[in-house]
Short mmCIF file of C-alpha atoms in Angstrom, two decimals:
data_model
loop_
_atom_site.label_atom_id
_atom_site.label_comp_id
_atom_site.label_asym_id
_atom_site.label_seq_id
_atom_site.Cartn_x
_atom_site.Cartn_y
_atom_site.Cartn_z
CA MET A 1 17.29 -6.40 -18.29
CA ARG A 2 19.89 -7.03 -20.99
CA ALA A 3 18.63 -3.95 -22.84
CA PHE A 4 18.96 -1.92 -19.64
CA VAL A 5 22.55 -3.03 -19.05
CA GLY A 6 23.27 -2.30 -22.71
CA LEU A 7 22.07 1.25 -22.27
CA LEU A 8 24.45 1.68 -19.36
CA LEU A 9 27.39 0.51 -21.43
CA VAL A 10 26.47 2.66 -24.43
CA GLY A 11 26.07 5.67 -22.16
CA THR A 12 29.45 5.05 -20.59
CA LEU A 13 31.18 4.96 -23.95
CA SER A 14 29.35 7.92 -25.47
CA LEU A 15 29.31 10.40 -22.57
CA ALA A 16 32.26 12.75 -22.95
CA THR A 17 31.16 15.61 -20.72
CA THR A 18 28.33 16.44 -18.36
CA ALA A 19 28.21 20.19 -19.01
CA GLN A 20 24.69 21.47 -19.74
CA THR A 21 23.23 17.97 -19.72
CA PRO A 22 19.66 17.52 -18.42
CA VAL A 23 19.77 15.26 -15.39
CA SER A 24 17.22 13.39 -13.29
CA LEU A 25 18.07 11.28 -10.29
CA THR A 26 16.78 9.85 -7.03
CA GLY A 27 18.73 10.35 -3.84
CA ARG A 28 18.89 11.51 -0.25
CA VAL A 29 19.86 15.17 0.03
CA GLU A 30 22.66 16.12 2.45
CA ARG A 31 24.43 19.36 3.29
CA VAL A 32 27.68 19.58 1.37
CA PRO A 33 30.87 18.86 3.36
CA SER A 34 33.54 21.52 3.75
CA ASN A 35 35.76 22.37 0.78
CA PRO A 36 33.78 20.73 -2.05
CA CYS A 37 35.45 20.46 -5.44
CA ASN A 38 32.99 23.10 -6.72
CA GLY A 39 32.44 26.07 -4.41
CA ALA A 40 28.96 26.74 -5.83
CA ALA A 41 27.60 23.56 -4.24
CA THR A 42 25.45 23.75 -1.12
CA HIS A 43 24.30 20.13 -0.94
CA LYS A 44 25.11 16.64 -2.22
CA ILE A 45 23.54 13.23 -2.78
CA ALA A 46 24.23 10.80 0.05
CA CYS A 47 26.79 8.04 -0.63
CA THR A 48 27.97 9.78 -3.81
CA GLU A 49 30.16 12.65 -4.98
CA ILE A 50 27.28 14.34 -6.82
CA LEU A 51 27.03 17.98 -5.75
CA LEU A 52 23.90 20.13 -5.85
CA ARG A 53 22.99 23.78 -6.01
CA SER A 54 19.76 25.58 -6.84
CA ALA A 55 18.55 29.12 -7.41
CA THR A 56 14.87 28.06 -7.42
CA VAL A 57 14.54 25.15 -4.94
CA ASP A 58 15.27 25.53 -1.23
CA LEU A 59 17.46 22.46 -0.79
CA THR A 60 17.67 22.94 2.97
CA THR A 61 14.04 21.78 3.22
CA TRP A 62 15.08 18.50 1.55
CA GLU A 63 17.99 17.69 3.87
CA GLY A 64 17.73 14.09 5.06
CA ARG A 65 14.87 13.33 2.67
CA MET A 66 14.69 11.04 -0.35
CA ALA A 67 13.81 13.06 -3.46
CA ASP A 68 13.36 12.78 -7.19
CA LEU A 69 15.47 15.66 -8.49
CA SER A 70 15.81 17.17 -11.93
CA GLY A 71 17.99 19.92 -13.27
CA GLU A 72 20.99 20.61 -15.46
CA SER A 73 24.57 19.50 -15.04
CA GLU A 74 27.06 22.32 -14.65
CA GLY A 75 30.03 20.26 -13.57
CA THR A 76 32.43 17.71 -14.97
CA LEU A 77 32.78 13.94 -14.80
CA THR A 78 35.28 14.28 -11.97
CA CYS A 79 33.32 16.97 -10.10
CA PRO A 80 29.63 16.61 -10.98
CA LEU A 81 27.40 19.56 -10.02
CA ILE A 82 23.68 19.74 -10.76
CA ASN A 83 21.67 22.95 -10.76
CA ILE A 84 18.35 21.64 -9.41
CA SER A 85 15.17 23.05 -10.94
CA ASP A 86 12.62 20.65 -9.44
CA ALA A 87 12.35 18.37 -6.41
CA VAL A 88 9.53 16.05 -5.31
CA ALA A 89 9.29 13.30 -2.72
CA ALA A 90 10.55 10.05 -4.26
CA PRO A 91 7.74 7.48 -4.64
CA GLN A 92 10.29 4.67 -5.15
CA SER A 93 13.55 4.17 -3.30
CA THR A 94 15.69 1.66 -1.41
CA SER A 95 16.72 1.68 2.23
CA THR A 96 18.79 -0.69 4.37
CA PHE A 97 18.52 -1.84 7.97
CA SER A 98 20.61 -4.12 10.13
CA LEU A 99 19.67 -5.05 13.68
CA GLY A 100 23.30 -6.01 14.17
CA GLY A 101 24.52 -2.57 13.16
CA PHE A 102 26.13 -3.69 9.86
CA ARG A 103 28.64 -5.82 11.72
CA ILE A 104 30.28 -8.85 10.17
CA ASN A 105 28.02 -11.90 10.38
CA SER A 106 24.94 -9.67 10.83
CA THR A 107 21.93 -9.57 8.48
CA VAL A 108 21.15 -6.60 6.25
CA ILE A 109 17.63 -6.04 4.92
CA PHE A 110 17.24 -4.13 1.64
CA THR A 111 13.74 -2.64 1.30
CA THR A 112 12.73 -1.24 -2.09
CA THR A 113 9.43 0.41 -2.90
CA ALA A 114 8.58 -0.21 -6.55
CA PRO A 115 5.45 -0.76 -8.67
CA VAL A 116 3.62 -4.06 -8.20
CA GLY A 117 4.96 -6.67 -10.60
CA SER A 118 8.13 -4.76 -11.41
CA VAL A 119 11.55 -6.39 -11.34
CA VAL A 120 14.04 -4.82 -8.94
CA ALA A 121 17.76 -5.06 -9.73
CA TYR A 122 20.67 -4.51 -7.34
CA PHE A 123 24.11 -3.28 -8.39
CA PHE A 124 27.35 -2.83 -6.44
CA SER A 125 30.57 -0.97 -7.21
CA CYS A 126 33.76 0.00 -5.42
CA GLU A 127 33.38 3.69 -6.25
CA PRO A 128 30.65 6.30 -6.73
CA GLY A 129 30.15 7.72 -10.20
CA PHE A 130 27.97 9.96 -12.32
CA LEU A 131 26.33 8.84 -15.55
CA PRO A 132 22.97 10.37 -16.62
CA ILE A 133 20.97 7.93 -18.77
CA ALA A 134 18.31 9.86 -20.70
CA ASN A 135 14.94 9.65 -18.91
CA PHE A 136 15.89 6.58 -16.86
CA GLY A 137 17.75 8.51 -14.16
CA THR A 138 21.41 8.55 -13.23
CA VAL A 139 23.93 5.80 -12.54
CA GLN A 140 25.49 6.91 -9.26
CA LEU A 141 28.12 4.15 -9.20
CA ASN A 142 31.26 3.91 -11.28
CA PRO A 143 30.35 1.38 -14.02
CA LEU A 144 34.03 0.90 -14.87
CA THR A 145 35.24 -0.12 -11.40
CA ASN A 146 34.09 -3.56 -10.24
CA PHE A 147 30.52 -2.83 -11.30
CA ILE A 148 28.58 -5.94 -10.28
CA PHE A 149 25.01 -6.99 -10.96
CA TRP A 150 23.94 -8.81 -7.82
CA GLN A 151 20.31 -9.95 -7.73
CA LEU A 152 16.74 -9.64 -9.10
CA ASP A 153 13.53 -9.53 -7.08
CA VAL A 154 9.86 -9.14 -8.04
CA SER A 155 8.03 -6.35 -6.22
CA ILE A 156 4.60 -6.68 -4.63
CA GLY A 157 4.68 -2.95 -4.01
CA VAL A 158 7.77 -3.54 -1.95
CA ALA A 159 10.72 -5.88 -2.56
CA LEU A 160 12.70 -7.28 0.35
CA ARG A 161 16.14 -8.80 0.08
CA THR A 162 18.07 -10.19 3.05
CA VAL A 163 21.80 -10.83 3.00
CA ARG A 164 24.26 -11.82 5.70
CA ILE A 165 27.56 -9.97 5.85
CA PRO A 166 30.32 -12.61 5.71
CA ASN A 167 32.14 -13.30 8.96
CA VAL A 168 35.42 -12.05 7.52
CA PRO A 169 37.43 -9.70 9.76
CA GLY A 170 39.10 -8.14 6.72
CA LEU A 171 35.75 -6.60 5.74
CA VAL A 172 35.66 -4.35 8.82
CA GLY A 173 35.91 -0.73 7.74
CA GLN A 174 34.94 -1.45 4.14
CA VAL A 175 32.10 0.56 2.60
CA ALA A 176 29.39 -1.34 0.75
CA LEU A 177 28.12 0.91 -2.06
CA PHE A 178 25.04 -0.08 -4.06
CA GLN A 179 22.27 1.23 -6.28
CA THR A 180 18.92 -0.22 -7.30
CA ALA A 181 16.71 0.05 -10.36
CA PHE A 182 13.38 -1.35 -11.46
CA VAL A 183 11.75 -2.39 -14.71
CA SER A 184 7.95 -2.39 -14.95
CA VAL A 185 5.97 -3.53 -18.00
CA THR A 186 2.42 -2.67 -16.86
CA PRO A 187 0.54 -0.48 -17.44
CA THR A 188 3.40 0.85 -19.59
CA LEU A 189 7.07 0.03 -19.88
CA GLU A 190 9.04 1.94 -17.25
CA VAL A 191 12.72 1.72 -16.37
CA LYS A 192 14.00 3.81 -13.49
CA LEU A 193 17.32 4.06 -11.69
CA LEU A 194 16.74 4.58 -7.98
CA ASN A 195 18.98 5.94 -5.24
CA ALA A 196 22.45 4.91 -4.27
CA GLY A 197 22.99 3.63 -0.76
CA CYS A 198 25.93 2.67 1.40
CA PHE A 199 26.94 1.33 4.78
CA THR A 200 30.24 0.78 6.53
CA ILE A 201 30.90 -2.75 7.75
CA GLN A 202 31.83 -2.79 11.45
#
């Protein structure tokens, strides 16, 4: 895990531009909102500011679905745009559920599908970001703004983590932004950044 965090820091310091950079990432595809910062975008990754376009993949068929996407960056650090060349259903991802509707003092369940025996890591940040890390995927949080490592779990094919939202009225309206990753050592070493997720505390 220390090596993984080190890679994030090295990538942050060395990445000067995203133009023409190969990118892979996991995320839920959404239709782009009105007036995106890059008019070529048709879609985006949920809970992030990462924009998408494609001349070869029909992104409308992926709306609302979790996908492993690959392509080439055509944007900037402040307005990331990826030209998607390939999309497949994501075999690993994280989702959240709260019977209490993400209200203060309610319980949130994080469910992550990951290889058996892998270690799942959870990260939080105050802002979305964009940082491709070689073949590991993409950091979709801002690693320079209150980037917090939160917890580790061991997967049995799925990893569950339960947390109670503090009963603090000042949290109402705040957005919880997170991303997960896993490290697997068998049958081969694999490190993969999964999707970003978010929920608004009510």
